[in-house]
């Protein structure tokens, strides 16, 4: 049993294969946190909850003279503000009389053999016997507000999820000024915090620093999870590295505003609270209404970041992503964007597709520019009708030409947006989010549609469905090219405007759900100006996300490195583009570009028509290689072999097949050297006593030699030379 309740001591223990989480109802009814870490066998850890009388840390009224008992110092599962705990909290409850505060007491609980789900929200799911749920019901001492904490326990996967639902069972309305999803308490103050910051074309740069007294917040108030900070953090031992050290990960399954706030308190205890950012958030609960806070996926390991990432890759692959494409080989894609941007017509697209087909590409994607009057980025968004000036045969006719070549056909859409210069705006100016009496902030010439409104979502579903049917579309890239501002929804009364940002996200999810269930055979790719909405929420609907608008192979090393801490390589859209690169002007070889792009959902995004015969031959070979290595890349175990932020000599990563008989080690040697040094890269995940050939060599090497001694890297290479080594088990 993964979830165990000791009725006498009122202790809940959640066991996974290698971890244990424990919580207990205190003598006054508060839910105290006892432990989350390495597995501890059937034990009562309540001895660890200690208290002494400390000045300026009061105690609950019911505790009377028991001054050692303070909510300000003890570890808790779901801390609320306003009643004597001054640290970062999960809940700010405002009552009808304007008072703020909650003191949550245990009422009852439920344990059952399946994974809970959350209405309208993405979350991990599980088949029979794959997960258990613990629900703990708490109630505010002085109102009829109930909070249900949900714990999903994936025993085999070493993952525990959390979420909560706040419900107003009273007769009068209340407001949630903050309702985060989960809290994790660690009884120590000497931890590092790792997060992933960035900007457009430079997403998910890893950053590591000490958690410290006071609060460190990683967050987004941009309406989306954002390029700028990713909704994923790690707390870890100061010495933790790829292969050793305790680390706790928290990934938020949500695509809007978020906060992950870590506070080291005066007693050197660290509290991490994760949920929807309270800025701009105010949620009204009328009598009988409830609010579901999105899920946080926690995992713990004492074996370093490599294992932590592996836990996330596995659980997301198995229990988050639903697309059939997680098990079907995805076609090698050719996207028209970097080759032509808005300047194309049907014949040019056809000739590009024909060239791609001749090289072995399997899916042709018509990116932005095919609809409305879309000849530049200030026009056309919202008008989901084909532009006949560009596609003279219409969408159906053009798609048929692509299909007739034996290619799959894909398109780009940006459903959530509208240009003022569009027919849609002329007929529905009030569909754009804006505040009456203010001119809205404009980004890339576009405004955001009010996704809170059902009629807006219906219009998008109906008009885009026509397109998907007419073009018999096989692939869709769902883009989102600005952040939210001027948020005010005509559909909500004044005292509910604080819900608009969240209702926007729920609206997007509802629309995505309608599309993916109506068109399950389409391969969906998320996108937001590259990787501006790269989060676990989107992966529930779409198995891959365009990782970054930066396609420079060398910059991608850092971007894909940071992304890999939480998200599997199969989820990272990754393309070979032209050299010199459009974003950086850097020149890199086709080989390097191929090796880097193959660490993801692979494709091309350049004018293949103007390639030399030699390059064309190389591309043909790359596509063969990708097919050969596909299972390794998409279903193997991924290892980061170097720290891209530290190692300025070379970057290396590796895929190992589940049976450990095959492996692909990829390396980019960053700098040419005179009088070069002998570098080696140490492989991981092989069988020690198994012998492996390298790239079909007759000579074989023992797994232990390749892992502990290493593989020799070539000398005398140019800057940014990609090399790879294919290891195959031979006879022992
Ligand atoms: C975004 C995407 C790009 C491309 C353009 C088209 O920036 O990330 O890949 O689709 O939009 O406008």
XYZ file of C-alpha atoms and ligand atoms in Angstrom:
744
model
C 0.000 0.000 0.000
C 1.415 3.341 -1.015
C -0.810 5.308 1.382
C -0.960 4.203 5.001
C -3.073 5.778 7.737
C -2.367 5.122 11.380
C -5.746 5.904 12.944
C -4.512 5.944 16.488
C -1.679 8.350 15.928
C -3.424 10.134 13.041
C -0.390 9.804 10.822
C -0.519 9.588 7.025
C 2.454 7.967 5.334
C 2.933 8.007 1.568
C 5.448 5.504 0.305
C 6.964 5.287 -3.128
C 9.666 2.809 -4.095
C 12.456 5.037 -2.810
C 10.772 7.903 -0.974
C 8.504 8.589 1.971
C 6.230 11.555 2.747
C 4.671 11.791 6.180
C 2.135 14.114 7.739
C 0.208 14.090 10.988
C -2.848 15.645 12.558
C -1.672 17.499 15.660
C -3.393 17.353 19.029
C -5.191 20.603 18.077
C -6.202 19.414 14.615
C -3.625 21.180 12.428
C -2.002 19.176 9.677
C 1.726 19.092 10.381
C 4.394 18.056 7.928
C 6.850 15.499 9.233
C 9.039 14.342 6.384
C 9.701 14.045 2.649
C 12.867 12.289 1.578
C 14.517 8.895 1.261
C 12.289 5.965 2.040
C 11.913 5.170 5.717
C 10.351 1.831 6.492
C 7.068 1.837 8.439
C 7.811 4.316 11.091
C 6.392 7.109 13.157
C 8.390 10.253 12.549
C 6.363 12.468 14.852
C 9.329 12.672 17.229
C 10.787 15.136 14.738
C 8.038 17.729 15.314
C 9.468 19.652 18.240
C 8.639 23.003 19.813
C 9.896 25.309 22.518
C 8.451 28.547 23.758
C 9.848 31.241 21.491
C 9.203 34.943 21.773
C 7.128 36.538 19.026
C 5.746 33.217 17.902
C 2.294 32.942 19.400
C 0.137 29.887 19.734
C -3.399 29.052 18.626
C -6.089 29.918 21.167
C -6.964 26.281 21.720
C -3.398 25.529 22.788
C -3.799 27.779 25.829
C -0.614 27.801 27.873
C 0.988 25.188 25.664
C 3.346 27.879 24.400
C 5.700 25.434 22.724
C 3.065 24.875 20.047
C 3.205 27.624 17.446
C 1.980 27.708 13.871
C 4.787 30.171 13.240
C 7.493 27.563 13.814
C 6.051 24.152 13.059
C 6.122 22.540 9.624
C 2.749 22.414 7.901
C 1.125 20.850 4.892
C -0.997 23.829 3.827
C -0.230 27.019 5.772
C -2.791 29.824 5.827
C -2.142 33.516 6.448
C -3.556 35.775 9.113
C -3.611 33.482 12.132
C -0.102 33.544 13.509
C 2.119 31.970 10.862
C 4.169 34.810 9.394
C 6.007 32.815 6.768
C 5.039 32.445 3.125
C 1.590 30.909 3.012
C -0.682 29.084 0.600
C -4.032 30.617 1.488
C -5.271 34.191 1.918
C -8.950 33.986 2.665
C -11.097 37.117 2.827
C -14.446 36.867 4.563
C -17.624 38.805 3.939
C -16.898 41.238 6.775
C -13.532 42.085 5.201
C -11.438 40.162 7.724
C -8.643 37.991 6.388
C -7.476 34.708 7.803
C -8.023 31.016 8.144
C -7.084 28.349 10.620
C -7.495 24.990 8.952
C -8.334 21.940 11.025
C -8.533 18.303 10.022
C -12.052 16.898 9.531
C -11.819 13.635 7.631
C -9.965 11.893 4.822
C -10.321 9.359 2.036
C -7.855 6.920 0.501
C -8.626 5.309 -2.841
C -7.014 3.257 -5.554
C -6.897 5.656 -8.443
C -5.515 9.042 -9.290
C -7.737 12.061 -8.554
C -8.473 14.421 -11.431
C -9.103 18.161 -11.409
C -12.044 19.720 -13.278
C -10.862 21.603 -16.372
C -7.182 21.325 -15.493
C -4.353 19.229 -16.851
C -2.932 16.717 -14.384
C -1.105 13.413 -14.278
C -3.397 10.474 -14.949
C -3.027 6.802 -14.109
C -4.340 3.445 -15.169
C -5.679 0.827 -12.807
C -3.258 0.018 -10.009
C -0.772 2.706 -11.054
C -1.555 5.328 -8.421
C -3.355 5.926 -5.155
C -4.988 9.070 -3.836
C -5.128 10.513 -0.369
C -7.670 13.283 0.170
C -7.521 15.206 3.426
C -10.390 17.539 4.276
C -9.629 20.594 6.366
C -12.046 23.288 7.498
C -11.537 26.835 8.625
C -12.266 27.057 12.335
C -14.492 30.145 12.019
C -16.221 29.772 8.653
C -17.661 27.162 6.374
C -14.692 27.183 4.018
C -13.311 23.713 3.400
C -9.975 22.874 1.835
C -9.375 19.437 0.386
C -5.746 18.517 -0.067
C -5.101 15.934 -2.765
C -2.056 13.677 -2.855
C -1.476 11.381 -5.834
C 1.060 8.676 -5.140
C 2.848 6.978 -8.054
C 4.674 4.327 -6.106
C 6.740 2.855 -8.935
C 7.684 6.247 -10.354
C 8.828 7.930 -7.113
C 6.422 10.768 -7.728
C 3.916 12.431 -5.432
C 1.509 15.008 -6.834
C -0.409 17.580 -4.891
C -3.332 19.882 -5.586
C -6.200 21.299 -3.575
C -9.781 22.434 -3.842
C -11.214 25.263 -1.752
C -14.958 25.123 -1.269
C -17.392 27.558 0.248
C -19.963 25.482 2.099
C -21.360 28.553 3.873
C -24.193 30.900 2.966
C -22.171 34.050 2.262
C -19.508 34.725 -0.340
C -15.772 34.686 0.440
C -12.757 35.758 -1.610
C -9.530 33.920 -2.234
C -6.781 36.528 -2.478
C -4.270 33.734 -2.764
C -4.858 30.004 -3.125
C -1.651 28.154 -3.900
C -1.537 24.482 -4.687
C 0.989 22.982 -2.316
C 3.656 23.522 0.280
C 6.796 21.522 0.899
C 8.653 21.972 4.183
C 12.240 20.878 4.736
C 13.667 21.120 8.243
C 16.957 22.691 7.168
C 18.231 25.979 5.866
C 21.343 24.924 3.973
C 19.825 24.192 0.562
C 20.453 25.441 -2.938
C 17.587 26.459 -5.168
C 17.785 25.860 -8.907
C 15.511 27.596 -11.377
C 15.393 28.312 -15.089
C 15.224 31.890 -16.280
C 15.478 33.350 -19.763
C 14.101 35.638 -22.408
C 12.760 35.321 -25.942
C 15.236 33.188 -27.935
C 17.168 32.267 -24.782
C 14.833 30.197 -22.636
C 15.481 28.071 -19.555
C 18.986 29.064 -18.572
C 19.832 27.123 -15.458
C 20.625 29.205 -12.377
C 21.699 27.928 -9.004
C 22.006 29.823 -5.734
C 21.462 29.431 -2.023
C 18.003 29.526 -0.599
C 18.430 32.155 2.117
C 16.719 33.812 5.024
C 13.882 35.744 3.521
C 12.070 34.762 0.342
C 13.335 33.821 -3.079
C 10.550 33.870 -5.637
C 10.580 32.368 -9.096
C 7.467 33.514 -10.867
C 5.565 34.863 -13.830
C 2.907 37.575 -13.925
C 2.809 37.636 -17.735
C -0.364 35.597 -18.079
C 1.636 32.632 -19.406
C 4.311 30.503 -17.814
C 6.741 32.607 -19.901
C 10.185 32.565 -21.497
C 11.412 34.460 -18.490
C 10.989 31.952 -15.692
C 9.902 28.327 -15.961
C 7.373 26.829 -13.524
C 9.846 24.283 -12.234
C 12.296 24.496 -9.330
C 14.685 22.216 -7.500
C 15.804 22.417 -3.899
C 18.959 20.431 -3.240
C 21.987 19.779 -1.073
C 24.680 22.383 -1.610
C 26.973 19.600 -2.893
C 24.403 17.919 -5.117
C 25.435 17.211 -8.695
C 24.333 15.109 -11.648
C 25.067 11.796 -9.958
C 24.819 12.444 -6.253
C 23.033 14.487 -3.647
C 19.537 14.911 -2.344
C 17.187 16.926 -4.498
C 13.518 17.776 -4.426
C 11.795 18.880 -7.637
C 8.504 20.755 -8.003
C 6.929 21.091 -11.429
C 3.729 23.114 -11.763
C 1.205 21.693 -14.217
C -0.103 25.071 -15.329
C 0.488 27.505 -18.190
C -0.370 30.870 -16.641
C 0.902 33.079 -13.828
C 2.739 31.165 -11.146
C 4.913 31.552 -8.115
C 7.380 29.149 -6.530
C 8.483 30.865 -3.380
C 11.151 29.496 -1.061
C 11.621 30.965 2.376
C 14.259 30.078 4.915
C 12.755 30.962 8.275
C 14.528 32.145 11.449
C 14.836 28.520 12.617
C 16.690 27.520 9.450
C 13.751 25.626 8.013
C 12.929 25.946 4.314
C 9.388 26.280 3.042
C 8.510 26.094 -0.648
C 5.015 27.164 -1.748
C 3.890 26.701 -5.334
C 0.762 27.841 -7.114
C -0.973 30.541 -9.113
C 0.630 33.926 -8.516
C -1.508 36.016 -6.174
C -0.756 39.230 -8.102
C -3.883 40.152 -10.054
C -5.695 37.168 -8.568
C -8.875 37.474 -6.534
C -11.322 34.629 -6.787
C -14.853 34.916 -5.522
C -16.542 31.883 -4.040
C -20.277 32.270 -3.747
C -22.105 29.859 -1.465
C -21.575 26.361 -2.826
C -18.781 27.312 -5.236
C -15.300 25.870 -5.271
C -11.893 26.621 -6.729
C -9.402 23.978 -7.885
C -5.731 24.886 -7.559
C -3.598 23.207 -10.264
C -1.310 20.285 -9.639
C 2.306 20.280 -8.519
C 4.413 17.224 -9.377
C 7.020 16.480 -6.715
C 9.820 13.997 -6.892
C 12.728 13.323 -4.581
C 15.973 11.459 -5.064
C 19.271 11.201 -3.235
C 21.017 10.356 -6.517
C 21.398 13.797 -8.015
C 19.891 15.758 -10.885
C 20.296 12.990 -13.447
C 17.910 10.756 -11.523
C 15.593 13.655 -10.733
C 15.260 14.483 -14.437
C 14.791 10.836 -15.299
C 11.877 10.665 -12.849
C 10.245 13.633 -14.580
C 10.930 12.341 -18.085
C 9.375 8.993 -17.251
C 6.308 10.262 -15.434
C 5.568 12.889 -18.094
C 5.954 10.330 -20.841
C 3.856 7.709 -19.124
C 1.303 9.689 -17.095
C 1.023 13.225 -18.496
C 1.309 13.147 -22.277
C -1.750 11.579 -23.873
C -1.050 11.965 -27.576
C -0.787 8.700 -29.520
C 2.394 10.225 -30.972
C 4.271 9.391 -27.831
C 4.380 5.825 -29.123
C 4.269 6.389 -32.882
C 7.403 7.566 -34.689
C 6.908 11.243 -35.451
C 7.544 12.282 -39.039
C 10.659 14.273 -39.950
C 9.318 17.761 -40.462
C 10.118 20.596 -42.853
C 8.818 23.983 -41.708
C 8.694 26.853 -44.191
C 9.153 29.719 -41.673
C 12.858 30.485 -41.632
C 13.046 29.882 -45.395
C 10.351 32.356 -46.495
C 8.532 33.883 -43.526
C 5.464 35.762 -44.918
C 6.750 35.947 -48.490
C 5.484 32.921 -50.330
C 2.944 31.697 -52.802
C 1.611 28.250 -53.536
C 4.182 27.355 -56.188
C 7.059 28.321 -53.946
C 5.732 26.235 -51.079
C 5.188 23.319 -53.414
C 8.725 23.525 -54.730
C 10.085 23.686 -51.179
C 8.014 20.670 -50.208
C 9.155 18.747 -53.292
C 12.784 19.394 -52.441
C 12.190 18.273 -48.881
C 10.439 15.145 -50.062
C 13.376 14.290 -52.303
C 15.642 14.395 -49.242
C 13.441 12.099 -47.159
C 11.384 14.618 -45.197
C 7.932 13.369 -44.259
C 5.802 16.286 -43.078
C 5.523 19.713 -44.669
C 4.471 22.521 -42.334
C 3.044 25.758 -43.671
C 3.833 28.232 -40.913
C 2.499 31.764 -40.390
C 1.172 33.792 -43.343
C -1.425 31.571 -45.045
C -4.676 33.154 -43.795
C -6.575 36.462 -43.947
C -4.528 39.414 -45.209
C -1.498 38.075 -43.400
C 1.407 39.517 -45.344
C 2.990 40.967 -42.220
C 2.613 40.545 -38.494
C 0.191 43.448 -37.983
C -2.657 41.924 -39.992
C -4.964 39.000 -40.235
C -4.869 37.234 -36.872
C -8.357 36.019 -36.143
C -9.357 35.571 -39.795
C -9.025 31.818 -40.093
C -9.748 31.658 -43.818
C -7.164 30.799 -46.392
C -5.563 33.665 -48.326
C -6.327 32.810 -51.959
C -3.808 35.344 -53.247
C -1.133 33.113 -51.785
C -2.721 29.692 -52.117
C -4.517 29.823 -55.432
C -5.891 26.275 -55.167
C -7.408 27.034 -51.795
C -6.449 25.165 -48.680
C -7.966 21.857 -49.780
C -6.317 22.055 -53.180
C -2.936 22.976 -51.794
C -3.088 20.329 -49.073
C -3.987 17.747 -51.715
C -0.856 18.665 -53.672
C 1.243 18.111 -50.548
C -0.510 14.858 -49.706
C -0.162 13.666 -53.287
C 3.599 13.941 -52.945
C 3.365 11.399 -50.141
C 3.981 14.030 -47.475
C 1.923 14.759 -44.399
C 0.538 18.271 -44.196
C 0.774 20.634 -41.239
C -0.196 24.224 -40.495
C 0.521 27.003 -38.026
C -2.252 28.697 -36.056
C -2.369 31.317 -33.309
C -5.921 30.972 -31.990
C -5.648 33.184 -28.916
C -4.775 36.358 -30.832
C -6.348 39.087 -32.910
C -4.974 41.972 -34.979
C -6.926 45.217 -35.015
C -6.394 45.044 -38.764
C -8.622 42.010 -39.285
C -12.201 41.257 -40.232
C -12.731 39.592 -36.881
C -11.815 42.779 -35.058
C -14.159 44.792 -37.274
C -17.076 42.578 -36.329
C -16.119 41.858 -32.700
C -13.891 44.605 -31.292
C -15.025 43.668 -27.781
C -13.569 40.159 -28.108
C -10.084 41.515 -27.413
C -8.948 41.796 -23.821
C -8.749 45.476 -22.914
C -9.745 47.809 -20.137
C -12.550 50.232 -20.989
C -11.183 53.762 -21.253
C -7.558 52.680 -21.782
C -5.555 52.043 -24.904
C -4.126 48.544 -24.651
C -0.474 47.627 -24.682
C 0.329 46.193 -28.121
C 2.915 43.521 -28.802
C 3.876 42.333 -32.283
C 0.897 44.363 -33.497
C -1.588 42.091 -31.810
C -4.089 41.939 -28.974
C -5.211 38.932 -26.969
C -8.639 37.390 -27.404
C -10.786 37.006 -24.322
C -10.551 33.264 -23.872
C -12.831 33.470 -20.820
C -15.725 33.856 -23.254
C -17.471 30.820 -24.594
C -18.539 32.525 -27.858
C -14.894 33.366 -28.591
C -13.825 29.768 -28.047
C -16.751 28.509 -30.119
C -15.789 30.789 -32.991
C -12.207 29.516 -32.842
C -13.240 25.899 -32.665
C -15.673 26.204 -35.552
C -13.510 28.271 -37.893
C -10.347 26.284 -37.258
C -12.221 22.982 -37.509
C -13.207 23.955 -41.041
C -9.539 24.468 -41.827
C -8.439 21.188 -40.246
C -11.060 19.294 -42.186
C -10.560 21.060 -45.492
C -6.806 20.536 -45.392
C -7.015 17.051 -43.851
C -4.379 18.423 -41.584
C -1.928 15.998 -39.953
C 0.001 18.409 -37.747
C -0.736 21.730 -36.023
C 1.674 24.210 -34.448
C -0.337 26.213 -31.874
C 1.482 29.485 -31.327
C 0.969 32.323 -28.822
C 3.070 35.372 -29.511
C 2.626 37.860 -26.722
C 2.057 38.198 -23.007
C -1.208 39.289 -21.460
C -1.829 42.858 -20.371
C -4.873 45.091 -19.928
C -6.790 42.131 -18.634
C -10.480 42.865 -18.236
C -13.161 40.520 -19.409
C -16.565 41.723 -20.503
C -17.930 38.381 -19.397
C -17.173 38.949 -15.710
C -18.740 41.305 -13.141
C -16.420 43.791 -11.388
C -15.946 41.637 -8.286
C -14.846 38.704 -10.468
C -12.280 40.499 -12.647
C -9.558 39.015 -10.420
C -10.459 35.641 -11.912
C -9.874 36.666 -15.520
C -6.231 35.590 -15.800
C -7.044 32.140 -14.468
C -10.244 31.838 -16.485
C -8.209 32.741 -19.570
C -5.970 29.726 -18.949
C -8.984 27.509 -18.256
C -10.477 28.749 -21.532
C -7.315 27.854 -23.427
C -7.296 24.412 -21.838
C -10.964 23.885 -22.668
C -10.322 24.782 -26.297
C -7.225 22.593 -26.489
C -9.200 19.718 -25.005
C -11.939 20.143 -27.605
C -9.406 20.114 -30.412
C -7.304 17.202 -29.237
C -10.351 15.072 -28.576
C -12.009 15.968 -31.888
C -8.757 15.426 -33.833
C -6.813 12.781 -31.899
C -4.747 11.762 -34.920
C -3.239 15.197 -35.414
C 0.266 15.724 -34.088
C 0.001 18.916 -31.981
C 2.989 21.088 -31.181
C 2.808 23.909 -28.636
C 4.663 27.163 -29.206
C 4.837 30.661 -27.791
C 7.401 32.725 -29.654
C 9.529 29.590 -29.362
C 9.513 28.264 -25.794
C 7.478 30.898 -23.940
C 4.908 28.393 -22.737
C 7.023 25.307 -22.226
C 5.369 23.695 -19.233
C 3.776 20.495 -18.006
C 0.281 21.938 -18.543
C 0.763 22.146 -22.303
C 2.305 18.668 -22.474
C -1.005 17.229 -21.261
C -2.503 18.354 -24.577
C 0.481 18.335 -26.933
C 3.399 15.902 -26.920
C 5.947 18.452 -28.130
C 6.619 22.172 -27.831
C 8.806 24.350 -30.060
C 11.751 24.779 -27.730
C 12.999 28.190 -28.856
C 12.965 30.583 -31.802
C 16.734 30.444 -31.434
C 17.855 27.686 -33.805
C 21.587 28.364 -33.460
C 23.090 24.955 -32.613
C 25.558 26.373 -30.096
C 22.971 28.440 -28.222
C 20.602 25.498 -28.350
C 23.103 23.523 -26.272
C 22.298 25.731 -23.291
C 18.583 25.976 -24.033
C 18.101 22.223 -24.430
C 20.348 21.538 -21.433
C 18.182 23.707 -19.162
C 14.960 22.337 -20.626
C 16.075 18.747 -20.044
C 16.071 19.121 -16.255
C 12.307 18.736 -16.230
C 11.114 17.909 -19.746
C 11.925 14.862 -21.889
C 13.942 15.361 -25.111
C 11.004 13.959 -27.093
C 9.012 17.026 -26.048
C 11.504 19.563 -27.412
C 10.846 20.709 -30.981
C 14.287 21.073 -32.491
C 15.205 21.952 -36.100
C 18.218 22.220 -38.367
C 18.247 25.754 -39.774
C 20.495 27.680 -42.140
C 24.103 28.716 -41.503
C 24.946 31.528 -40.856
C 22.136 31.338 -38.349
C 19.287 33.878 -38.612
C 19.300 34.784 -34.938
C 23.023 34.936 -34.181
C 24.883 35.015 -37.489
C 27.047 32.114 -36.303
C 28.310 29.548 -38.769
C 28.129 25.900 -37.778
C 28.499 22.763 -39.831
C 25.471 20.837 -41.005
C 26.740 17.917 -38.975
C 26.744 19.897 -35.726
C 23.317 21.336 -36.462
C 22.010 17.828 -37.099
C 23.489 16.326 -33.950
C 22.055 19.090 -31.765
C 18.615 19.062 -33.407
C 18.417 15.290 -33.077
C 18.310 15.635 -29.295
C 14.603 16.349 -29.672
C 11.564 16.171 -31.939
C 13.542 16.602 -35.126
C 12.988 18.599 -38.268
C 14.339 21.145 -40.750
C 13.563 24.801 -41.139
C 15.532 26.245 -44.057
C 15.396 26.576 -47.811
C 16.429 23.076 -48.812
C 16.135 24.053 -52.485
C 19.352 26.026 -52.410
C 21.516 23.380 -50.781
C 24.541 21.967 -52.574
C 24.437 18.365 -53.723
C 26.901 17.502 -50.975
C 24.655 19.043 -48.327
C 21.633 17.280 -49.759
C 23.414 13.962 -49.439
C 24.300 14.785 -45.856
C 20.676 15.617 -45.055
C 19.548 12.289 -46.547
C 22.015 10.548 -44.267
C 20.908 12.562 -41.226
C 17.325 11.499 -41.785
C 18.407 7.864 -41.985
C 20.403 8.310 -38.780
C 17.464 9.918 -37.017
C 15.210 7.032 -37.947
C 17.824 4.567 -36.769
C 18.265 6.356 -33.430
C 14.637 7.364 -32.977
C 13.788 4.822 -30.293
C 16.950 5.612 -28.379
C 16.188 9.327 -28.437
C 12.465 9.127 -27.737
C 12.332 6.114 -25.456
C 15.827 5.790 -24.018
C 17.237 7.218 -20.800
C 18.750 10.650 -21.247
C 21.970 11.680 -19.479
C 23.617 15.088 -19.303
C 27.313 14.232 -19.458
C 28.631 17.770 -19.014
C 27.457 20.929 -17.346
C 26.917 23.263 -20.275
C 27.063 26.301 -18.016
C 30.486 25.300 -16.653
C 32.338 23.277 -19.262
C 33.585 25.665 -21.926
C 35.516 22.931 -23.781
C 32.759 20.614 -24.898
C 29.102 19.765 -24.304
C 27.979 16.144 -24.197
C 24.815 14.166 -23.629
C 23.753 10.573 -24.086
C 20.807 8.284 -24.729
C 20.756 4.691 -23.487
C 18.200 2.094 -24.571
C 16.034 0.503 -21.858
C 17.904 -2.816 -22.219
C 21.271 -0.955 -22.115
C 22.426 -2.652 -25.275
C 22.582 0.509 -27.358
C 23.614 4.032 -26.686
C 24.240 7.282 -28.513
C 26.792 9.706 -27.085
C 26.622 13.175 -28.668
C 29.329 15.787 -28.241
C 29.977 19.321 -29.483
C 33.639 20.374 -29.183
C 33.367 24.077 -28.608
C 36.833 25.509 -29.255
C 39.629 24.645 -31.638
C 42.945 24.463 -29.735
C 46.538 24.630 -30.729
C 48.617 21.865 -29.159
C 45.331 20.246 -28.084
C 44.573 18.448 -24.858
C 43.309 14.895 -24.735
C 39.690 15.057 -23.676
C 37.521 12.127 -22.819
C 33.846 11.939 -22.079
C 32.599 9.464 -19.529
C 29.520 7.546 -20.627
C 26.796 6.578 -18.185
C 24.061 4.000 -17.818
C 25.908 1.135 -19.563
C 26.331 -2.367 -18.243
C 29.698 -2.598 -16.571
C 30.654 -6.008 -17.874
C 29.116 -5.738 -21.286
C 31.439 -5.034 -24.212
C 30.387 -2.376 -26.709
C 31.537 -1.545 -30.205
C 31.778 2.115 -31.163
C 30.316 3.050 -34.547
C 30.561 -0.550 -35.685
C 34.257 -0.929 -34.766
C 35.712 -4.400 -34.530
C 37.381 -3.485 -31.309
C 35.043 -3.541 -28.320
C 35.268 -1.815 -24.965
C 33.923 -2.840 -21.625
C 31.040 -0.746 -20.312
C 33.034 0.007 -17.171
C 35.913 1.359 -19.291
C 33.595 3.642 -21.234
C 31.913 4.837 -18.047
C 34.852 5.198 -15.669
C 37.696 5.712 -18.129
C 35.792 7.443 -20.892
C 35.617 7.737 -24.655
C 38.442 9.586 -26.411
C 37.334 12.745 -28.136
C 38.993 13.681 -31.422
C 41.696 16.356 -31.544
C 42.269 19.038 -34.142
C 38.616 19.899 -34.683
C 37.185 23.227 -35.749
C 35.150 25.369 -33.360
C 31.775 23.815 -32.560
C 32.409 20.437 -34.155
C 29.716 17.879 -33.503
C 30.689 14.244 -33.111
C 28.722 11.267 -31.959
C 29.438 7.710 -30.923
C 27.015 4.886 -31.396
C 27.665 2.142 -28.855
C 26.311 -1.315 -29.467
C 26.613 -4.317 -27.198
C 28.524 -7.184 -28.765
C 29.297 -10.606 -27.374
C 30.500 -10.416 -23.786
C 6.687 32.556 -33.554
C 7.176 31.132 -33.643
C 7.968 30.961 -34.910
C 7.108 31.317 -36.105
C 6.585 32.718 -35.966
C 5.584 33.030 -37.037
O 7.723 33.433 -33.328
O 7.915 30.766 -32.538
O 8.455 29.645 -35.019
O 6.057 30.392 -36.183
O 5.953 32.916 -34.705
O 5.047 34.291 -36.927
